[in-house]
PDB file of C-alpha atoms in Angstrom:
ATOM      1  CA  UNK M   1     -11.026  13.170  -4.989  1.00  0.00           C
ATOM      2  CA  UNK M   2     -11.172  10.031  -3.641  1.00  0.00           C
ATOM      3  CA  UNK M   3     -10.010   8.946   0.046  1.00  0.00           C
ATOM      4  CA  UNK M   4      -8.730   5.844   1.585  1.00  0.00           C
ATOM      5  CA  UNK M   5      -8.368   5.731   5.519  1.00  0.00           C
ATOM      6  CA  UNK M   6      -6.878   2.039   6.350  1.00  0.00           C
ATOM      7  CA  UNK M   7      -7.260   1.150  10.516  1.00  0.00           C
ATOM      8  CA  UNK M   8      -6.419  -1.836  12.089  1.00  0.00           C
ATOM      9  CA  UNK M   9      -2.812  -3.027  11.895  1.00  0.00           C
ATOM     10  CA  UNK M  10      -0.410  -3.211  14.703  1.00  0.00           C
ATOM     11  CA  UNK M  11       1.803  -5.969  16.225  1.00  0.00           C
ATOM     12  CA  UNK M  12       0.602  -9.775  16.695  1.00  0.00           C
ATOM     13  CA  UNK M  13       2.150 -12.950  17.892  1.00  0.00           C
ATOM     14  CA  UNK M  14       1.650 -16.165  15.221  1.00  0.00           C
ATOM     15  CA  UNK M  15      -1.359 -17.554  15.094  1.00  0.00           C
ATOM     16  CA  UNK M  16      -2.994 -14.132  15.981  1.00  0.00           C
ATOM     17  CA  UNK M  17      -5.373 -12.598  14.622  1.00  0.00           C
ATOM     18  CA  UNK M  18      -6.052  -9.031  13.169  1.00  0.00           C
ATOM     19  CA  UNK M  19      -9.371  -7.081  11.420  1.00  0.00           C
ATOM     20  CA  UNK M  20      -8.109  -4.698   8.808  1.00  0.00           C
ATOM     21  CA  UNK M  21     -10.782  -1.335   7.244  1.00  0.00           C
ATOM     22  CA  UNK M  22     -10.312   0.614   4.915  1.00  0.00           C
ATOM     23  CA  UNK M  23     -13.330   3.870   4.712  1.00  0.00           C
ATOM     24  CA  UNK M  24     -13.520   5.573   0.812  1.00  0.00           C
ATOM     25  CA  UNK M  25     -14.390   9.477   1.117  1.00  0.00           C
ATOM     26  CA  UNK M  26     -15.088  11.488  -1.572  1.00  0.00           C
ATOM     27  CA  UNK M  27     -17.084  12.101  -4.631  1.00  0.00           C
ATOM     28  CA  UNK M  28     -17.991   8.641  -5.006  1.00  0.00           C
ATOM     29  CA  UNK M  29     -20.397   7.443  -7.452  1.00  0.00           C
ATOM     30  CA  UNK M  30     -20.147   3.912  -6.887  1.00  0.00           C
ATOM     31  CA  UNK M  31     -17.158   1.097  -6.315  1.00  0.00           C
ATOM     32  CA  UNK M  32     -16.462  -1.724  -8.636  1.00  0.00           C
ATOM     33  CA  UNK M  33     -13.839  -3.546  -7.140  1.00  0.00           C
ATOM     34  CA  UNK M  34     -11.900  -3.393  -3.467  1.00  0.00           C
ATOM     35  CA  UNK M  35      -8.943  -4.691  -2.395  1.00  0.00           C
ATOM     36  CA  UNK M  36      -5.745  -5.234  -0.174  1.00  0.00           C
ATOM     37  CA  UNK M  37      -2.262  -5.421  -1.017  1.00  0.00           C
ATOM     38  CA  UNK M  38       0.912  -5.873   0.748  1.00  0.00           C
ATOM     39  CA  UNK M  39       4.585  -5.080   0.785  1.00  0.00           C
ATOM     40  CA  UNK M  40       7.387  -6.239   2.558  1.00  0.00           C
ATOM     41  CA  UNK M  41      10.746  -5.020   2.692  1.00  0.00           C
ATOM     42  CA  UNK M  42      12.890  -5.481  -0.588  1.00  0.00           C
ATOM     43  CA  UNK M  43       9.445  -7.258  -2.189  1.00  0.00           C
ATOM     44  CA  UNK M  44       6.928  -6.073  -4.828  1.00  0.00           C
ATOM     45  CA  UNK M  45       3.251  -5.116  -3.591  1.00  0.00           C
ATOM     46  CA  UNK M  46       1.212  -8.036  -4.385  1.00  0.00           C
ATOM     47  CA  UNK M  47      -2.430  -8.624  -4.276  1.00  0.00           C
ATOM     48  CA  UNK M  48      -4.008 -10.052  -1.082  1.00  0.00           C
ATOM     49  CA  UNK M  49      -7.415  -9.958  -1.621  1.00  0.00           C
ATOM     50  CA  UNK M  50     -10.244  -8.331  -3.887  1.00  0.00           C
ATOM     51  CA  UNK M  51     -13.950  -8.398  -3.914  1.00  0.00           C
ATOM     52  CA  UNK M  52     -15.734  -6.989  -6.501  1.00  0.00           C
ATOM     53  CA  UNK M  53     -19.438  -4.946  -6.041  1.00  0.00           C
ATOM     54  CA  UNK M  54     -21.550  -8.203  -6.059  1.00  0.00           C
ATOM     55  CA  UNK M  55     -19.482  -9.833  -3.346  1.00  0.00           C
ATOM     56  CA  UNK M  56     -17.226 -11.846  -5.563  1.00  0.00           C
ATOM     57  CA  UNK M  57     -13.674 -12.457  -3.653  1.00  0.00           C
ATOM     58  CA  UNK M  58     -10.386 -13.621  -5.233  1.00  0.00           C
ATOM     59  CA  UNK M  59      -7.310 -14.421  -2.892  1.00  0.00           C
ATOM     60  CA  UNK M  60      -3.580 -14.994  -3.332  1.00  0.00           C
ATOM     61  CA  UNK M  61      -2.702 -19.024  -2.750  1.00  0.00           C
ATOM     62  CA  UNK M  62      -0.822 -17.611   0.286  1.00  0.00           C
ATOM     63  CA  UNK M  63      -3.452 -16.619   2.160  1.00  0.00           C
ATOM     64  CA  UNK M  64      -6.199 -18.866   1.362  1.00  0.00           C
ATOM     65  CA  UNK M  65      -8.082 -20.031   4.273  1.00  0.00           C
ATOM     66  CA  UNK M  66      -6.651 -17.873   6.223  1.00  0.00           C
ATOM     67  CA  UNK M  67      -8.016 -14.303   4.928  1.00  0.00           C
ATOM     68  CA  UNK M  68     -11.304 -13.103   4.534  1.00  0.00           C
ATOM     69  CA  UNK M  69     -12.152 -10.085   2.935  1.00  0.00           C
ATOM     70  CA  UNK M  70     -15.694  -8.454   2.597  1.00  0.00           C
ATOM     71  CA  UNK M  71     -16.976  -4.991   2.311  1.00  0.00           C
ATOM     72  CA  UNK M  72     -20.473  -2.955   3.362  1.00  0.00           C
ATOM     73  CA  UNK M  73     -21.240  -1.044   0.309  1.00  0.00           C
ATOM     74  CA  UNK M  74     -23.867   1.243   2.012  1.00  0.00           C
ATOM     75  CA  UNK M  75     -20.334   2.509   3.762  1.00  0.00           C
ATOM     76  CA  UNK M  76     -17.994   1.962   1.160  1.00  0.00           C
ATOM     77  CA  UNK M  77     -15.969   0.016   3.551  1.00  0.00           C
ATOM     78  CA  UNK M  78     -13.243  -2.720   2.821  1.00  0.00           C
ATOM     79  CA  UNK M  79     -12.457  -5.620   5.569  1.00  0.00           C
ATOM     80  CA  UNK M  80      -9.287  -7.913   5.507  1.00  0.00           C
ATOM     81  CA  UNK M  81      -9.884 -10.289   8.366  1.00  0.00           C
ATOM     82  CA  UNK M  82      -6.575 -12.320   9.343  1.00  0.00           C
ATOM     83  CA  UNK M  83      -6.285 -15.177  11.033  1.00  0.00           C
ATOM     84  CA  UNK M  84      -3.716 -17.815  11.628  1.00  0.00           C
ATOM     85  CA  UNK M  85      -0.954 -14.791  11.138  1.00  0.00           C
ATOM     86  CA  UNK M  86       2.379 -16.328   9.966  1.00  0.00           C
ATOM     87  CA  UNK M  87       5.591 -13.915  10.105  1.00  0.00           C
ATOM     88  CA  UNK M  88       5.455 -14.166   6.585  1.00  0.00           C
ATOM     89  CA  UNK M  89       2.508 -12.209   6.576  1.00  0.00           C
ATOM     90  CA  UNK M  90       4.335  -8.969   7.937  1.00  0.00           C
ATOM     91  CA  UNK M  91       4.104  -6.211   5.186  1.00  0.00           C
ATOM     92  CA  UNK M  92       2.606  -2.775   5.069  1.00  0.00           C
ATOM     93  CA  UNK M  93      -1.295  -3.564   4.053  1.00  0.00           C
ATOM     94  CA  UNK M  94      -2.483  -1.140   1.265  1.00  0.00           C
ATOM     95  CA  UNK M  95      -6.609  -0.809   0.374  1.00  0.00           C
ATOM     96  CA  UNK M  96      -6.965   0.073  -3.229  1.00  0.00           C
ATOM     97  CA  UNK M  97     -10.671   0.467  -5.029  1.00  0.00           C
ATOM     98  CA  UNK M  98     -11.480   1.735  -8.342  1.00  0.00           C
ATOM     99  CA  UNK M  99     -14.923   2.816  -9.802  1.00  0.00           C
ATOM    100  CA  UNK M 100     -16.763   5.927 -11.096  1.00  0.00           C
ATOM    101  CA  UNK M 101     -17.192   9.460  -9.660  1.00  0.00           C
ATOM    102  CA  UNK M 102     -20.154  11.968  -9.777  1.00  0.00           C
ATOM    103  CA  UNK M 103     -18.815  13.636 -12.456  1.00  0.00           C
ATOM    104  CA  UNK M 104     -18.906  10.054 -14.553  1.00  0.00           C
ATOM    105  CA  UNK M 105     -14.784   9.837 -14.804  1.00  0.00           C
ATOM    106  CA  UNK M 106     -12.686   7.176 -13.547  1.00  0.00           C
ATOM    107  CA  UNK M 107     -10.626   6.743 -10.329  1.00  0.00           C
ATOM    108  CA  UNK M 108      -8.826   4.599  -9.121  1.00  0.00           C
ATOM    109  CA  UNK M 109      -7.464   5.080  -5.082  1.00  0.00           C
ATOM    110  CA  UNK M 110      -4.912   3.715  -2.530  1.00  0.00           C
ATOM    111  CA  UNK M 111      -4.627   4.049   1.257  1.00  0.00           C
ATOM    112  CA  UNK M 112      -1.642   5.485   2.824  1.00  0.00           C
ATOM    113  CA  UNK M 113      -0.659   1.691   3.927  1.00  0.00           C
ATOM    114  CA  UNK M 114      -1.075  -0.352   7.559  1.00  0.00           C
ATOM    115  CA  UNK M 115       1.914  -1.975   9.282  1.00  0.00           C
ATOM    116  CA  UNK M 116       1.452  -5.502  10.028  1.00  0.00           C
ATOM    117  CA  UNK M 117       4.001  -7.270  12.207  1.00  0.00           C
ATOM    118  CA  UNK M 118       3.435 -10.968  13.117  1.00  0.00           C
ATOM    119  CA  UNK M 119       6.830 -11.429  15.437  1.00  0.00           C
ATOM    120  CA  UNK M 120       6.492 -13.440  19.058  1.00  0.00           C
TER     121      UNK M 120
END
């Protein structure tokens, strides 16, 4: 019911920089919270970022500084901006948001996942 479209990874050099988004479709009624994940190879999906409806933003001590996330609610769109890109930051990138649809139940959505390499 609800749709995640990710855009934006690809291949960077370190201390590149890339602009992740993430577009929810669907019978939206409104989004609490949005956010990006990763996973690398052989490691658990962790949290990257999340920013709630009121522009609150949390981040994992690993990117601090480095990420910013933000959204445009009038598009229920999600942003990851990356900068200073580290190999260690290669993972697939995952948008997930949770909130309420038309018909008042719950949802909670993830994208079908971004590559991002950071390799010279």
């Amino acid at each position: 019911q609800v749709q995640l479209v990710e855009s934006g990874g690809g291949l960077v050099q370190p201390g590149g920089s890339l602009r992740l988004s993430c577009a929810a479709s669907g019978s939206i009624f409104s989004i609490n919270a949005m956010g990006w994940y990763r996973q690398a190879p052989g490691n658990k999906r962790e949290l990257v970022a999340v920013i709630t409806s009121g522009g609150s933003t949390s981040y994992a001590d690993s990117v601090k500084g480095r990420f910013t996330i933000s959204r445009d609610n009038a598009k229920n769109t999600v942003y990851l901006q990356m900068n200073s890109l580290k190999p260690e930051d290669t993972a697939v990138y995952y948008c997930n948001a949770g909130g309420i649809l038309r018909d008042g139940s719950h949802f909670v959505s993830w994208g079908q996942g971004t590559q991002v390499t950071v390799s010279s």
